[in-house]
PDB file of C-alpha atoms in Angstrom:
ATOM      1  CA  MET A   1       0.376  -0.391  -0.325  1.00  0.00           C
ATOM      2  CA  GLY A   2       2.521   2.333   1.121  1.00  0.00           C
ATOM      3  CA  THR A   3       4.924   1.605  -2.025  1.00  0.00           C
ATOM      4  CA  GLU A   4       1.330   2.096  -4.495  1.00  0.00           C
ATOM      5  CA  LEU A   5       0.669   6.013  -2.500  1.00  0.00           C
ATOM      6  CA  ARG A   6       4.304   7.034  -3.676  1.00  0.00           C
ATOM      7  CA  ARG A   7       4.519   6.109  -6.500  1.00  0.00           C
ATOM      8  CA  MET A   8       1.031   7.669  -6.846  1.00  0.00           C
ATOM      9  CA  ARG A   9       2.451  10.480  -5.618  1.00  0.00           C
ATOM     10  CA  GLU A  10       5.869  10.809  -7.292  1.00  0.00           C
ATOM     11  CA  GLN A  11       4.223   9.396 -10.417  1.00  0.00           C
ATOM     12  CA  ALA A  12       2.527  13.114 -10.255  1.00  0.00           C
ATOM     13  CA  GLY A  13       4.778  14.709  -9.447  1.00  0.00           C
ATOM     14  CA  LEU A  14       4.682  15.712  -6.015  1.00  0.00           C
ATOM     15  CA  GLY A  15       6.336  15.581  -2.991  1.00  0.00           C
ATOM     16  CA  GLY A  16       5.514  14.578   0.311  1.00  0.00           C
ATOM     17  CA  SER A  17       4.845  18.405   1.600  1.00  0.00           C
ATOM     18  CA  GLN A  18       2.730  19.254  -1.012  1.00  0.00           C
ATOM     19  CA  LEU A  19       0.093  16.235  -0.705  1.00  0.00           C
ATOM     20  CA  ALA A  20       0.237  17.058   1.986  1.00  0.00           C
ATOM     21  CA  ARG A  21      -0.909  20.202   1.510  1.00  0.00           C
ATOM     22  CA  GLU A  22      -3.786  19.954  -0.696  1.00  0.00           C
ATOM     23  CA  LEU A  23      -4.570  17.241   2.304  1.00  0.00           C
ATOM     24  CA  GLY A  24      -4.942  19.763   4.447  1.00  0.00           C
ATOM     25  CA  ILE A  25      -2.730  17.363   6.695  1.00  0.00           C
ATOM     26  CA  HIS A  26       0.796  17.130   8.186  1.00  0.00           C
ATOM     27  CA  ALA A  27       4.222  15.263   5.853  1.00  0.00           C
ATOM     28  CA  ALA A  28       4.277  13.197   9.031  1.00  0.00           C
ATOM     29  CA  GLN A  29       1.624  11.740   8.150  1.00  0.00           C
ATOM     30  CA  VAL A  30       1.774  10.800   4.764  1.00  0.00           C
ATOM     31  CA  THR A  31       5.079   9.209   5.326  1.00  0.00           C
ATOM     32  CA  GLN A  32       3.857   6.997   7.974  1.00  0.00           C
ATOM     33  CA  MET A  33       1.138   6.098   5.636  1.00  0.00           C
ATOM     34  CA  GLU A  34       3.587   5.676   2.537  1.00  0.00           C
ATOM     35  CA  SER A  35       6.460   3.449   6.076  1.00  0.00           C
ATOM     36  CA  GLY A  36       3.475   1.706   6.194  1.00  0.00           C
ATOM     37  CA  LYS A  37       3.245   2.745   9.525  1.00  0.00           C
ATOM     38  CA  SER A  38      -0.063   4.298   9.691  1.00  0.00           C
ATOM     39  CA  GLY A  39      -3.406   2.635   8.501  1.00  0.00           C
ATOM     40  CA  ILE A  40      -5.413   4.484   5.616  1.00  0.00           C
ATOM     41  CA  SER A  41      -9.438   5.079   5.400  1.00  0.00           C
ATOM     42  CA  VAL A  42     -11.117   4.638   1.850  1.00  0.00           C
ATOM     43  CA  GLU A  43     -11.561   7.636   1.111  1.00  0.00           C
ATOM     44  CA  ARG A  44      -8.482   8.947   1.927  1.00  0.00           C
ATOM     45  CA  LEU A  45      -7.268   6.447  -0.493  1.00  0.00           C
ATOM     46  CA  ARG A  46      -9.411   7.964  -2.962  1.00  0.00           C
ATOM     47  CA  THR A  47      -8.860  11.449  -2.279  1.00  0.00           C
ATOM     48  CA  ILE A  48      -5.126  10.845  -2.904  1.00  0.00           C
ATOM     49  CA  ALA A  49      -6.113   8.731  -5.964  1.00  0.00           C
ATOM     50  CA  ALA A  50      -7.714  12.107  -7.240  1.00  0.00           C
ATOM     51  CA  VAL A  51      -4.924  14.867  -5.311  1.00  0.00           C
ATOM     52  CA  CYS A  52      -1.982  12.800  -7.862  1.00  0.00           C
ATOM     53  CA  MET A  53      -4.605  12.454 -10.475  1.00  0.00           C
ATOM     54  CA  CYS A  54      -3.891   7.925 -10.858  1.00  0.00           C
ATOM     55  CA  THR A  55      -6.700   7.219 -14.014  1.00  0.00           C
ATOM     56  CA  ASN A  56      -5.692   3.784 -13.478  1.00  0.00           C
ATOM     57  CA  GLN A  57      -9.436   2.843 -11.967  1.00  0.00           C
ATOM     58  CA  ALA A  58      -8.268  -1.018 -11.409  1.00  0.00           C
ATOM     59  CA  LEU A  59      -5.304  -0.088  -9.261  1.00  0.00           C
ATOM     60  CA  ILE A  60      -7.006   2.673  -7.641  1.00  0.00           C
ATOM     61  CA  ASP A  61     -10.628   0.069  -6.692  1.00  0.00           C
ATOM     62  CA  SER A  62      -7.371  -3.207  -5.394  1.00  0.00           C
ATOM     63  CA  LEU A  63      -5.922  -0.604  -2.837  1.00  0.00           C
ATOM     64  CA  ALA A  64      -9.490   0.355  -1.809  1.00  0.00           C
ATOM     65  CA  GLU A  65     -10.063  -3.210  -1.047  1.00  0.00           C
ATOM     66  CA  ILE A  66      -6.440  -3.708   0.055  1.00  0.00           C
ATOM     67  CA  ALA A  67      -7.597  -0.782   2.921  1.00  0.00           C
ATOM     68  CA  ALA A  68     -10.628  -2.091   3.749  1.00  0.00           C
ATOM     69  CA  GLU A  69      -9.843  -5.426   4.733  1.00  0.00           C
ATOM     70  CA  ARG A  70      -6.693  -4.883   6.314  1.00  0.00           C
ATOM     71  CA  GLY A  71      -6.496  -5.306   9.808  1.00  0.00           C
ATOM     72  CA  LYS A  72      -8.834  -8.168   9.350  1.00  0.00           C
ATOM     73  CA  GLY A  73      -6.576 -11.201   7.997  1.00  0.00           C
ATOM     74  CA  TRP A  74      -6.192 -14.487  11.021  1.00  0.00           C
ATOM     75  CA  TRP A  75      -2.982 -13.784  10.397  1.00  0.00           C
ATOM     76  CA  GLU A  76      -3.505 -11.341  12.616  1.00  0.00           C
ATOM     77  CA  GLU A  77      -4.012 -13.249  15.470  1.00  0.00           C
ATOM     78  CA  TYR A  78      -0.451 -14.134  15.587  1.00  0.00           C
ATOM     79  CA  ARG A  79       0.332 -10.883  16.393  1.00  0.00           C
ATOM     80  CA  GLY A  80       2.872 -10.757  19.044  1.00  0.00           C
ATOM     81  CA  ALA A  81       3.568 -13.834  18.860  1.00  0.00           C
ATOM     82  CA  VAL A  82       4.760 -14.883  15.565  1.00  0.00           C
ATOM     83  CA  SER A  83       7.482 -12.012  14.098  1.00  0.00           C
ATOM     84  CA  THR A  84       6.273  -9.091  11.576  1.00  0.00           C
ATOM     85  CA  SER A  85       7.984 -10.858   8.601  1.00  0.00           C
ATOM     86  CA  LEU A  86       6.332 -13.492   8.861  1.00  0.00           C
ATOM     87  CA  LEU A  87       3.247 -12.175   9.147  1.00  0.00           C
ATOM     88  CA  ASP A  88       3.786  -9.334   6.539  1.00  0.00           C
ATOM     89  CA  ILE A  89       4.117 -13.376   4.138  1.00  0.00           C
ATOM     90  CA  ALA A  90       0.570 -14.991   5.326  1.00  0.00           C
ATOM     91  CA  GLU A  91      -0.804 -11.843   4.384  1.00  0.00           C
ATOM     92  CA  LEU A  92       1.000 -11.084   0.893  1.00  0.00           C
ATOM     93  CA  GLU A  93      -0.439 -15.216  -0.316  1.00  0.00           C
ATOM     94  CA  GLY A  94      -3.925 -14.665   1.399  1.00  0.00           C
ATOM     95  CA  THR A  95      -4.370 -10.678  -0.415  1.00  0.00           C
ATOM     96  CA  ALA A  96      -2.835 -13.013  -3.622  1.00  0.00           C
ATOM     97  CA  LYS A  97      -4.842 -14.056  -6.735  1.00  0.00           C
ATOM     98  CA  GLY A  98      -1.762 -16.791  -7.989  1.00  0.00           C
ATOM     99  CA  LEU A  99       0.890 -17.961  -6.593  1.00  0.00           C
ATOM    100  CA  THR A 100       4.194 -19.200  -7.713  1.00  0.00           C
ATOM    101  CA  THR A 101       6.873 -20.566  -5.795  1.00  0.00           C
ATOM    102  CA  TYR A 102      10.825 -21.172  -6.222  1.00  0.00           C
ATOM    103  CA  THR A 103      12.862 -23.844  -3.569  1.00  0.00           C
ATOM    104  CA  ILE A 104      16.107 -24.793  -3.491  1.00  0.00           C
ATOM    105  CA  THR A 105      16.701 -25.957  -0.408  1.00  0.00           C
ATOM    106  CA  PHE A 106      13.339 -27.305   1.328  1.00  0.00           C
ATOM    107  CA  VAL A 107       9.620 -27.550   0.088  1.00  0.00           C
ATOM    108  CA  HIS A 108       7.844 -24.704   0.443  1.00  0.00           C
ATOM    109  CA  GLY A 109       5.871 -23.671   3.464  1.00  0.00           C
ATOM    110  CA  LEU A 110       2.166 -24.048   2.280  1.00  0.00           C
ATOM    111  CA  LEU A 111       3.029 -27.376   1.037  1.00  0.00           C
ATOM    112  CA  GLN A 112       4.805 -28.762   4.023  1.00  0.00           C
ATOM    113  CA  THR A 113       3.413 -31.596   6.321  1.00  0.00           C
ATOM    114  CA  GLU A 114       3.324 -30.377   9.489  1.00  0.00           C
ATOM    115  CA  ALA A 115       5.661 -32.679  10.448  1.00  0.00           C
ATOM    116  CA  TYR A 116       8.853 -31.262   8.018  1.00  0.00           C
ATOM    117  CA  ALA A 117       8.052 -27.722   8.805  1.00  0.00           C
ATOM    118  CA  ALA A 118       8.487 -29.151  12.639  1.00  0.00           C
ATOM    119  CA  SER A 119      11.410 -30.209  11.377  1.00  0.00           C
ATOM    120  CA  VAL A 120      11.890 -26.555   9.679  1.00  0.00           C
ATOM    121  CA  PHE A 121      11.757 -24.225  11.845  1.00  0.00           C
ATOM    122  CA  ALA A 122      14.096 -26.790  14.702  1.00  0.00           C
ATOM    123  CA  ARG A 123      16.720 -25.968  12.088  1.00  0.00           C
ATOM    124  CA  ALA A 124      17.162 -22.566  13.532  1.00  0.00           C
ATOM    125  CA  ILE A 125      20.807 -21.304  15.140  1.00  0.00           C
ATOM    126  CA  PRO A 126      20.733 -20.362  17.281  1.00  0.00           C
ATOM    127  CA  PRO A 127      18.205 -23.170  18.388  1.00  0.00           C
ATOM    128  CA  LEU A 128      14.891 -21.901  19.207  1.00  0.00           C
ATOM    129  CA  PRO A 129      12.713 -22.970  23.007  1.00  0.00           C
ATOM    130  CA  ARG A 130      10.242 -25.582  21.727  1.00  0.00           C
ATOM    131  CA  HIS A 131       6.777 -23.114  22.290  1.00  0.00           C
ATOM    132  CA  GLU A 132       8.533 -21.241  19.844  1.00  0.00           C
ATOM    133  CA  VAL A 133       9.269 -23.678  17.247  1.00  0.00           C
ATOM    134  CA  ASP A 134       5.801 -25.488  17.793  1.00  0.00           C
ATOM    135  CA  VAL A 135       4.104 -21.605  17.229  1.00  0.00           C
ATOM    136  CA  ARG A 136       5.402 -20.965  14.338  1.00  0.00           C
ATOM    137  CA  THR A 137       4.210 -24.106  13.336  1.00  0.00           C
ATOM    138  CA  ASP A 138       0.873 -24.065  14.231  1.00  0.00           C
ATOM    139  CA  PHE A 139       0.726 -20.224  11.852  1.00  0.00           C
ATOM    140  CA  ARG A 140       2.275 -22.124   8.973  1.00  0.00           C
ATOM    141  CA  MET A 141      -0.287 -24.623   9.066  1.00  0.00           C
ATOM    142  CA  ARG A 142      -2.790 -22.045   8.811  1.00  0.00           C
ATOM    143  CA  ARG A 143      -0.999 -20.187   6.094  1.00  0.00           C
ATOM    144  CA  GLN A 144      -1.772 -23.315   4.270  1.00  0.00           C
ATOM    145  CA  ARG A 145      -5.718 -23.318   4.491  1.00  0.00           C
ATOM    146  CA  ILE A 146      -5.214 -20.977   1.176  1.00  0.00           C
ATOM    147  CA  VAL A 147      -5.172 -24.500  -0.851  1.00  0.00           C
ATOM    148  CA  HIS A 148      -7.685 -25.973   0.074  1.00  0.00           C
ATOM    149  CA  PRO A 149      -9.513 -26.762  -3.001  1.00  0.00           C
ATOM    150  CA  ASN A 150     -11.139 -23.827  -5.235  1.00  0.00           C
ATOM    151  CA  THR A 151      -9.402 -21.128  -3.490  1.00  0.00           C
ATOM    152  CA  THR A 152      -5.683 -19.482  -4.690  1.00  0.00           C
ATOM    153  CA  PRO A 153      -4.027 -21.284  -7.695  1.00  0.00           C
ATOM    154  CA  ILE A 154      -0.009 -22.431  -6.633  1.00  0.00           C
ATOM    155  CA  ARG A 155       2.906 -23.522  -9.503  1.00  0.00           C
ATOM    156  CA  ALA A 156       5.013 -24.465  -7.290  1.00  0.00           C
ATOM    157  CA  PHE A 157       8.998 -25.879  -9.152  1.00  0.00           C
ATOM    158  CA  ILE A 158      10.742 -27.309  -6.462  1.00  0.00           C
ATOM    159  CA  HIS A 159      14.846 -27.959  -6.361  1.00  0.00           C
ATOM    160  CA  GLU A 160      16.080 -32.078  -6.935  1.00  0.00           C
ATOM    161  CA  ALA A 161      18.216 -31.037  -4.048  1.00  0.00           C
ATOM    162  CA  ALA A 162      14.926 -29.813  -1.856  1.00  0.00           C
ATOM    163  CA  LEU A 163      13.492 -33.323  -2.300  1.00  0.00           C
ATOM    164  CA  ARG A 164      16.270 -35.157  -1.095  1.00  0.00           C
ATOM    165  CA  MET A 165      17.315 -32.095   1.702  1.00  0.00           C
ATOM    166  CA  GLN A 166      16.886 -34.252   5.254  1.00  0.00           C
ATOM    167  CA  PHE A 167      15.449 -32.275   7.906  1.00  0.00           C
ATOM    168  CA  SER A 168      13.860 -35.065  11.375  1.00  0.00           C
ATOM    169  CA  GLY A 169      15.040 -38.190   9.444  1.00  0.00           C
ATOM    170  CA  PRO A 170      14.181 -40.294   6.301  1.00  0.00           C
ATOM    171  CA  LYS A 171      11.077 -40.766   7.743  1.00  0.00           C
ATOM    172  CA  VAL A 172      10.030 -37.155   8.045  1.00  0.00           C
ATOM    173  CA  LEU A 173      11.407 -36.240   4.166  1.00  0.00           C
ATOM    174  CA  SER A 174       9.400 -39.393   2.475  1.00  0.00           C
ATOM    175  CA  GLU A 175       5.812 -38.083   4.466  1.00  0.00           C
ATOM    176  CA  GLN A 176       6.284 -34.903   2.462  1.00  0.00           C
ATOM    177  CA  LEU A 177       7.093 -36.726  -0.298  1.00  0.00           C
ATOM    178  CA  ASP A 178       3.911 -38.619  -0.440  1.00  0.00           C
ATOM    179  CA  ALA A 179       2.304 -35.504   0.485  1.00  0.00           C
ATOM    180  CA  LEU A 180       3.942 -33.712  -2.416  1.00  0.00           C
ATOM    181  CA  ILE A 181       2.366 -36.122  -4.911  1.00  0.00           C
ATOM    182  CA  ASN A 182      -1.136 -35.642  -3.475  1.00  0.00           C
ATOM    183  CA  HIS A 183      -0.713 -32.746  -3.639  1.00  0.00           C
ATOM    184  CA  ALA A 184      -0.170 -33.509  -7.729  1.00  0.00           C
ATOM    185  CA  GLU A 185      -2.608 -35.300  -8.535  1.00  0.00           C
ATOM    186  CA  ARG A 186      -4.865 -31.722  -7.642  1.00  0.00           C
ATOM    187  CA  ARG A 187      -6.199 -29.146  -9.796  1.00  0.00           C
ATOM    188  CA  GLU A 188      -5.537 -25.156  -8.745  1.00  0.00           C
ATOM    189  CA  ILE A 189      -1.450 -26.682  -7.397  1.00  0.00           C
ATOM    190  CA  SER A 190       0.989 -27.247 -10.265  1.00  0.00           C
ATOM    191  CA  ILE A 191       4.054 -28.836  -8.501  1.00  0.00           C
ATOM    192  CA  ARG A 192       7.159 -29.221 -11.442  1.00  0.00           C
ATOM    193  CA  ALA A 193      10.376 -30.590 -10.189  1.00  0.00           C
ATOM    194  CA  VAL A 194      13.620 -29.420 -11.139  1.00  0.00           C
ATOM    195  CA  PRO A 195      15.731 -32.372 -11.223  1.00  0.00           C
ATOM    196  CA  PHE A 196      20.059 -31.907 -11.087  1.00  0.00           C
ATOM    197  CA  ASP A 197      21.082 -32.886 -14.775  1.00  0.00           C
ATOM    198  CA  ILE A 198      19.284 -30.064 -16.408  1.00  0.00           C
ATOM    199  CA  GLU A 199      22.124 -28.295 -18.282  1.00  0.00           C
ATOM    200  CA  SER A 200      21.535 -24.756 -16.525  1.00  0.00           C
ATOM    201  CA  LEU A 201      20.797 -23.057 -13.753  1.00  0.00           C
ATOM    202  CA  PRO A 202      17.702 -20.284 -14.338  1.00  0.00           C
ATOM    203  CA  GLY A 203      16.745 -19.350 -11.312  1.00  0.00           C
ATOM    204  CA  PRO A 204      18.417 -17.802  -8.023  1.00  0.00           C
ATOM    205  CA  SER A 205      20.166 -19.309  -5.028  1.00  0.00           C
ATOM    206  CA  GLU A 206      17.619 -18.972  -3.044  1.00  0.00           C
ATOM    207  CA  ASN A 207      14.206 -19.283  -2.020  1.00  0.00           C
ATOM    208  CA  PHE A 208      11.782 -17.101  -3.827  1.00  0.00           C
ATOM    209  CA  THR A 209       7.627 -16.279  -3.637  1.00  0.00           C
ATOM    210  CA  TYR A 210       6.223 -14.888  -7.062  1.00  0.00           C
ATOM    211  CA  ALA A 211       2.405 -12.913  -5.743  1.00  0.00           C
ATOM    212  CA  GLU A 212       0.281 -11.517  -8.717  1.00  0.00           C
ATOM    213  CA  GLY A 213      -2.055  -8.663  -7.384  1.00  0.00           C
ATOM    214  CA  ALA A 214      -5.210  -8.315  -8.857  1.00  0.00           C
ATOM    215  CA  VAL A 215      -3.972  -6.172 -11.666  1.00  0.00           C
ATOM    216  CA  ALA A 216       0.159  -6.159 -12.451  1.00  0.00           C
ATOM    217  CA  GLU A 217       0.903  -3.248 -10.178  1.00  0.00           C
ATOM    218  CA  LEU A 218       0.790  -4.728  -7.187  1.00  0.00           C
ATOM    219  CA  ASP A 219       2.717  -7.786  -8.314  1.00  0.00           C
ATOM    220  CA  THR A 220       5.479  -9.374  -5.187  1.00  0.00           C
ATOM    221  CA  LEU A 221       7.929 -10.797  -4.638  1.00  0.00           C
ATOM    222  CA  GLN A 222       9.281 -11.821  -1.239  1.00  0.00           C
ATOM    223  CA  ILE A 223      12.271 -13.970  -0.529  1.00  0.00           C
ATOM    224  CA  ASP A 224      13.871 -16.102   2.168  1.00  0.00           C
ATOM    225  CA  THR A 225      16.961 -14.836   3.981  1.00  0.00           C
ATOM    226  CA  SER A 226      18.302 -16.647   6.621  1.00  0.00           C
ATOM    227  CA  HIS A 227      16.983 -14.956   9.765  1.00  0.00           C
ATOM    228  CA  SER A 228      13.548 -12.864   8.240  1.00  0.00           C
ATOM    229  CA  SER A 229      12.513 -12.315   4.424  1.00  0.00           C
ATOM    230  CA  LEU A 230      12.956  -8.968   1.949  1.00  0.00           C
ATOM    231  CA  ILE A 231       9.568  -8.381   0.153  1.00  0.00           C
ATOM    232  CA  PHE A 232      10.231  -6.353  -3.722  1.00  0.00           C
ATOM    233  CA  ASP A 233       8.142  -5.034  -6.180  1.00  0.00           C
ATOM    234  CA  SER A 234      10.027  -2.536  -8.238  1.00  0.00           C
ATOM    235  CA  PRO A 235       9.364  -2.896 -12.005  1.00  0.00           C
ATOM    236  CA  ALA A 236      12.641  -4.051 -12.986  1.00  0.00           C
ATOM    237  CA  GLN A 237      13.117  -6.680 -10.345  1.00  0.00           C
ATOM    238  CA  LEU A 238       9.592  -7.770 -10.816  1.00  0.00           C
ATOM    239  CA  ALA A 239      10.144  -8.654 -15.278  1.00  0.00           C
ATOM    240  CA  SER A 240      13.747  -9.809 -14.450  1.00  0.00           C
ATOM    241  CA  TYR A 241      11.954 -12.910 -11.852  1.00  0.00           C
ATOM    242  CA  ARG A 242       9.243 -13.117 -14.256  1.00  0.00           C
ATOM    243  CA  GLU A 243      12.219 -14.073 -16.619  1.00  0.00           C
ATOM    244  CA  MET A 244      13.826 -16.642 -14.449  1.00  0.00           C
ATOM    245  CA  LEU A 245      10.788 -18.057 -13.903  1.00  0.00           C
ATOM    246  CA  ARG A 246       9.828 -18.401 -17.707  1.00  0.00           C
ATOM    247  CA  ARG A 247      13.625 -19.652 -18.492  1.00  0.00           C
ATOM    248  CA  MET A 248      12.760 -22.019 -15.379  1.00  0.00           C
ATOM    249  CA  SER A 249       9.773 -23.346 -17.191  1.00  0.00           C
ATOM    250  CA  SER A 250      11.522 -24.486 -19.750  1.00  0.00           C
ATOM    251  CA  VAL A 251      13.659 -26.686 -17.575  1.00  0.00           C
ATOM    252  CA  ALA A 252      11.876 -28.107 -15.476  1.00  0.00           C
ATOM    253  CA  LEU A 253       9.967 -31.715 -16.403  1.00  0.00           C
ATOM    254  CA  SER A 254       6.251 -31.838 -17.118  1.00  0.00           C
ATOM    255  CA  GLU A 255       3.198 -31.232 -14.102  1.00  0.00           C
ATOM    256  CA  GLU A 256       3.641 -36.473 -15.115  1.00  0.00           C
ATOM    257  CA  GLU A 257       7.266 -36.507 -14.793  1.00  0.00           C
ATOM    258  CA  SER A 258       7.838 -34.227 -11.954  1.00  0.00           C
ATOM    259  CA  ARG A 259       4.992 -37.197  -9.929  1.00  0.00           C
ATOM    260  CA  ASP A 260       6.324 -39.751 -10.958  1.00  0.00           C
ATOM    261  CA  PHE A 261      10.485 -37.961 -10.090  1.00  0.00           C
ATOM    262  CA  ILE A 262       9.074 -37.355  -6.699  1.00  0.00           C
ATOM    263  CA  TRP A 263       7.975 -40.898  -6.285  1.00  0.00           C
ATOM    264  CA  ARG A 264      11.294 -42.418  -7.352  1.00  0.00           C
ATOM    265  CA  ILE A 265      12.818 -40.330  -5.114  1.00  0.00           C
ATOM    266  CA  LYS A 266      10.645 -41.811  -1.924  1.00  0.00           C
ATOM    267  CA  LYS A 267      11.344 -44.859  -4.107  1.00  0.00           C
ATOM    268  CA  GLU A 268      14.708 -44.384  -2.957  1.00  0.00           C
ATOM    269  CA  ILE A 269      14.630 -43.418   0.716  1.00  0.00           C
ATOM    270  CA  ASP A 270      12.109 -45.950   1.615  1.00  0.00           C
ATOM    271  CA  SER A 271      14.422 -48.463   0.005  1.00  0.00           C
ATOM    272  CA  LYS A 272      17.734 -47.237   1.992  1.00  0.00           C
ATOM    273  CA  HIS A 273      15.363 -46.561   5.415  1.00  0.00           C
ATOM    274  CA  GLY A 274      12.958 -48.605   5.253  1.00  0.00           C
TER     275      GLY A 274
END
């Protein structure tokens, strides 16, 4: 929201103080709205759009919808219990019209089993207290409600490294692979594996999620880091990652091939540790 408000103002050639004068508020309030530190009503949003001479009605309506729903998402129940970055991810996923994910170190959170998710959180350095692992795992399971039938469509690219990485032994991994095979049967989820033996990896070395907004201007990129996550939404960055995903699609296995590929890895793990 704040980023789009700033863009709207800058495209109108207005400084923060100029916009504040037009709105009859202090310049600091404009700064707080654009930095996301204060909310904004639907009425004020539409006033700002009019002052900035924005004619993109689809964008304005989408922002108005976000403003109206602000603070009402299920993730607000966890405010104070989990980090702001985790809340941001849940809000991003909850408002997206479609999600494309790429993971190279572990299966994406929206597709994880509970045991696998707990194992991922338990490997944090320094170690998290048991209650922290539990609340983060519970939060991750709540996030998965968007992958229920007839909800948000998801396209997941999963590197073979992530399909083989163990966080809590072969049994947890085998169960996770079995869950992926089941997910792959669903119409709203596309799972495509990226094997080791492709000639060149077209994507980056980090896990990321590309979230499609109600309009293209609201597309957003979320990248995992060791201790938090980063959010990007500049047109140049989005274009770069869209190209990465286009190239990824050209080298990844098909959905059917991916199901067979995941099944073979699971069978291999089961035979070694069964």
